[in-house]
Amino acid sequence: MNYWQEYGETLWGNGYTVVPIYAPDADKKGAGKRPIGKDWERTINDKEQIQRWAERYTKNGIGILTKYTPAVDIDVYDEDAVAHMADWVLENVGRAPCRIGREPKKLFLFRTESPFSKVKSGVWEDDFGQRHAVEILADGQQFVAYGIHPDTNRDYYWLDDENPLNNAADFDLEEISLDTAREIAAEFDRYAKEQGWTMVKRPMNGYEAIGTADEEDWAATAGIRKWDGTYEDLRDLVMKYPNPEDYENYIKVLAALQISCRDQDEAKSIAREWAMQAHNFDDGDFEYKWDKGFAHNASRLVTLGSIITEVREIEKAEQEEKAIEYREAFAECTDEKDWNAWAESFRKEPIFGMTRKTIVQVAAEAYLRIKNYRMTANDKKEQLGFDYGSKEMPIWLKKFVFSEENDCLIDKTSGSYISKGAFDFAYANMCKFEEETIKPVTFASLVRPIPIVCDAMYYPAMHGDMEETLWKPKPGINGPEFFIDESGKTWLNSFDPDSIPEPADELSPYDKKAVEIIKDFFVVLFPNDKERRYVMDWMAWIIQHPTKRINYSLLIRGAHGSGKSTLGVLMSAMLGRKNVGYVSNTVMNGRFSDWAEGDILKIVEEVYDKGDRYSAIERQKEYITNDRFQVEPKGRKPKVVVNTSSKMMFTNHFNALPLDENQRRYLVVSTQAENHLDMERVYGSKAERSRFFKNVYRAIDNHVPALKKWFLEWEISPDFDHKGHAPQDTEAFSIMADASNDGVEGAVVSMLREGTTPGVHRDIIFVPALRDAFLETEDVEMPKTSRLKNMLMEIGFKPGGVLKFGGKSGRVYVRKRVKGAYDESGKLNSEWAQKTLKKHNAEVEKIVGKVTPGEWDDEV
């Protein structure tokens, strides 16, 4: 049987790293169990490789590497001991595919995100001299998944139809850690000791697998000094290293960068850029050597130190050659024009110390000979001193701009504001030169001027590198990250297009499974097709159009742990964490409002406010719908910013916001699990719920490009309008609106219609009288002042000021556009108010009888 033809591509698609095994009849030690070739533990599969192996290894078994899929190998011949350990693993770690090679031995397959070296119990000898052990195969090891067992001459097989062919490594396998592996080994040691067996070999506890150095070389690599400068400076340095065509140089640079850099992605990028200078550069060879790694030991240790030393020697030699050229040139100058040309060139040459002083002296003597003028010290500095401004802007300075609005510098990479004093202190060492020391602020403003902007603003739609951008090139703009507003002010755009993850071009089988898991997640959360489409359209629009915010919020209600916050995690992965802001209710309703600035999406983790919910919803209004608003940062000046973010909100409460049919700013949906009693019905047992969400998070963590592609290809409903109002035909909206109705508005409207409440007239409401009326109304309480004001304004009244009537002073609210209610200056017409209320109370008295004796006599 050709195992590779039958199973190879499926195993690779399910996320396993596979290697060919020597056939059982091969003339090799360990045949039937041993992998073919050198460095097999470093294997990285691709589809073409699997297909080649299927053609070549027609009689060979398939091994699975255990770096990320460790296996518990119960290498025990005692059936009771095997049964005990199998039950213990099942109960304490979880169910796992079980492979049988030679009974009664068993092997259980797991996964890990933190690789570790092998862990092994002690080797125990029973009363019959048989030896037993439990080993957790891990980094640097493998096991035979499919093939012929060399001792039984029969196929390895898997129990209960659970195997690597139908269990994706990253989703279906239970996770195991180094600590868990040690616990498994310890349990077998305990069991064996209890049986009275004798330990003949001590256990191996394993360790976390880090780096590419061999285990025996840890002492040699532990003391290596890592690169502490910027990677831009390192790139400039390495690019000066010669002869990338030379194989020895090639290996030296790759090995030095790999062992000396903390950021391996940056190290690889620099190595590739340097190596590509060679005419014989081979990308495949580069990838192979980088992934394979390099052996570093005490006798053969390559670090950046030797690279830097050689580059400095090259620079020194070049400087000496330049120095000779300038000395000879100045000595041979015969006229002022020639001397000025060499002086201008010399000012830009980074030659320092005694070498520069010697050249300056030669140049001054030439000047005296030509002009008959002896140069002063100031002349020499001005005409022959090094011009620091002539150098390319230093890497450390390129990330800064100056904010006129706040009189400070802005770090473009972090968005931090840095005072001029702090800048001088932090970068003083960067401005110490051979000839002089310059204050960093002076250097950044006069010597190598940095861009000056009004301030920084997060504005995706005005970045030149974005699709659907509003940005246009204009004179004075230094690049796509700057823009000029309508008033002519220049701004730094703090949004970075590279912070948004890219989608996948194609989906692997593994990617497709991740997408199916997320699809199922949405179905479980929102079983109603219409409401699920509302949610999907809302989320997909933001992902497809990050420059165009939605004019209404998505509010998701559900039980704690029901999965609603996972949607926030998913959106963070799709948009990039830098473009999603998490806001607490306390901050959102606090004094400072700079939380509202920036981001493509804002996530409010609990929108419910135990205080005045009506004021809270009023404060949120401008941040949801307004195109611009003013924000007040702590410690900085208020400023007007563009509203760039859509708002996603979560709540556990049915009455989180006081909604009614006029509130069109919230799309309210509910998860299927609305309360803790629903959790078991929806997700099953605690273990089943844990497995469900573990798979969801694995899909999000490991398959962002695939999920991004799925969202980008989502077909948004034709009736979706990102500038329109939120749909109100959801069950959750109706429930929240009903729960939010405290009866106040209905009670007031009823009083106005019936006209039988003293002090409450269709054109004017005297608040003290309204308060008395609420004292006599059952089940409805007088609302707080802010709630009352909002409610009365919503039904057509506006504040009219304070009035004394009936022996009391209190506020009045007047219906808008009532003739005679206000005088020419816009103030309340007191005479009109008194007359209207007096007449109304008299009519009420006729209808219902005497009104509160002695209290409502007219007092004009």
Short mmCIF file of N, CA and C in Angstrom, two decimals, residues 37 135 235 251 290 396 506 848 851:
data_model
loop_
_atom_site.label_atom_id
_atom_site.label_comp_id
_atom_site.label_asym_id
_atom_site.label_seq_id
_atom_site.Cartn_x
_atom_site.Cartn_y
_atom_site.Cartn_z
N GLY A 37 16.66 10.30 6.08
CA GLY A 37 17.37 11.54 5.82
C GLY A 37 17.89 12.23 7.07
N GLU A 135 6.50 7.71 27.95
CA GLU A 135 7.26 8.82 27.38
C GLU A 135 6.33 9.76 26.63
N ARG A 235 20.56 47.54 9.84
CA ARG A 235 20.47 47.33 8.39
C ARG A 235 21.56 48.12 7.66
N ILE A 251 27.12 32.66 5.01
CA ILE A 251 26.76 31.91 6.21
C ILE A 251 27.02 32.74 7.46
N TRP A 290 17.87 29.53 6.46
CA TRP A 290 17.35 30.30 7.59
C TRP A 290 16.47 29.42 8.48
N TRP A 396 16.68 57.53 14.09
CA TRP A 396 15.97 57.81 15.35
C TRP A 396 15.12 59.07 15.27
N GLU A 506 -5.50 32.29 -1.11
CA GLU A 506 -6.22 31.03 -1.25
C GLU A 506 -6.36 30.40 0.13
N VAL A 848 -63.03 68.88 38.44
CA VAL A 848 -62.75 67.87 39.47
C VAL A 848 -62.97 68.37 40.89
N VAL A 851 -59.14 72.63 44.13
CA VAL A 851 -57.78 72.16 43.93
C VAL A 851 -56.93 72.50 45.14
#
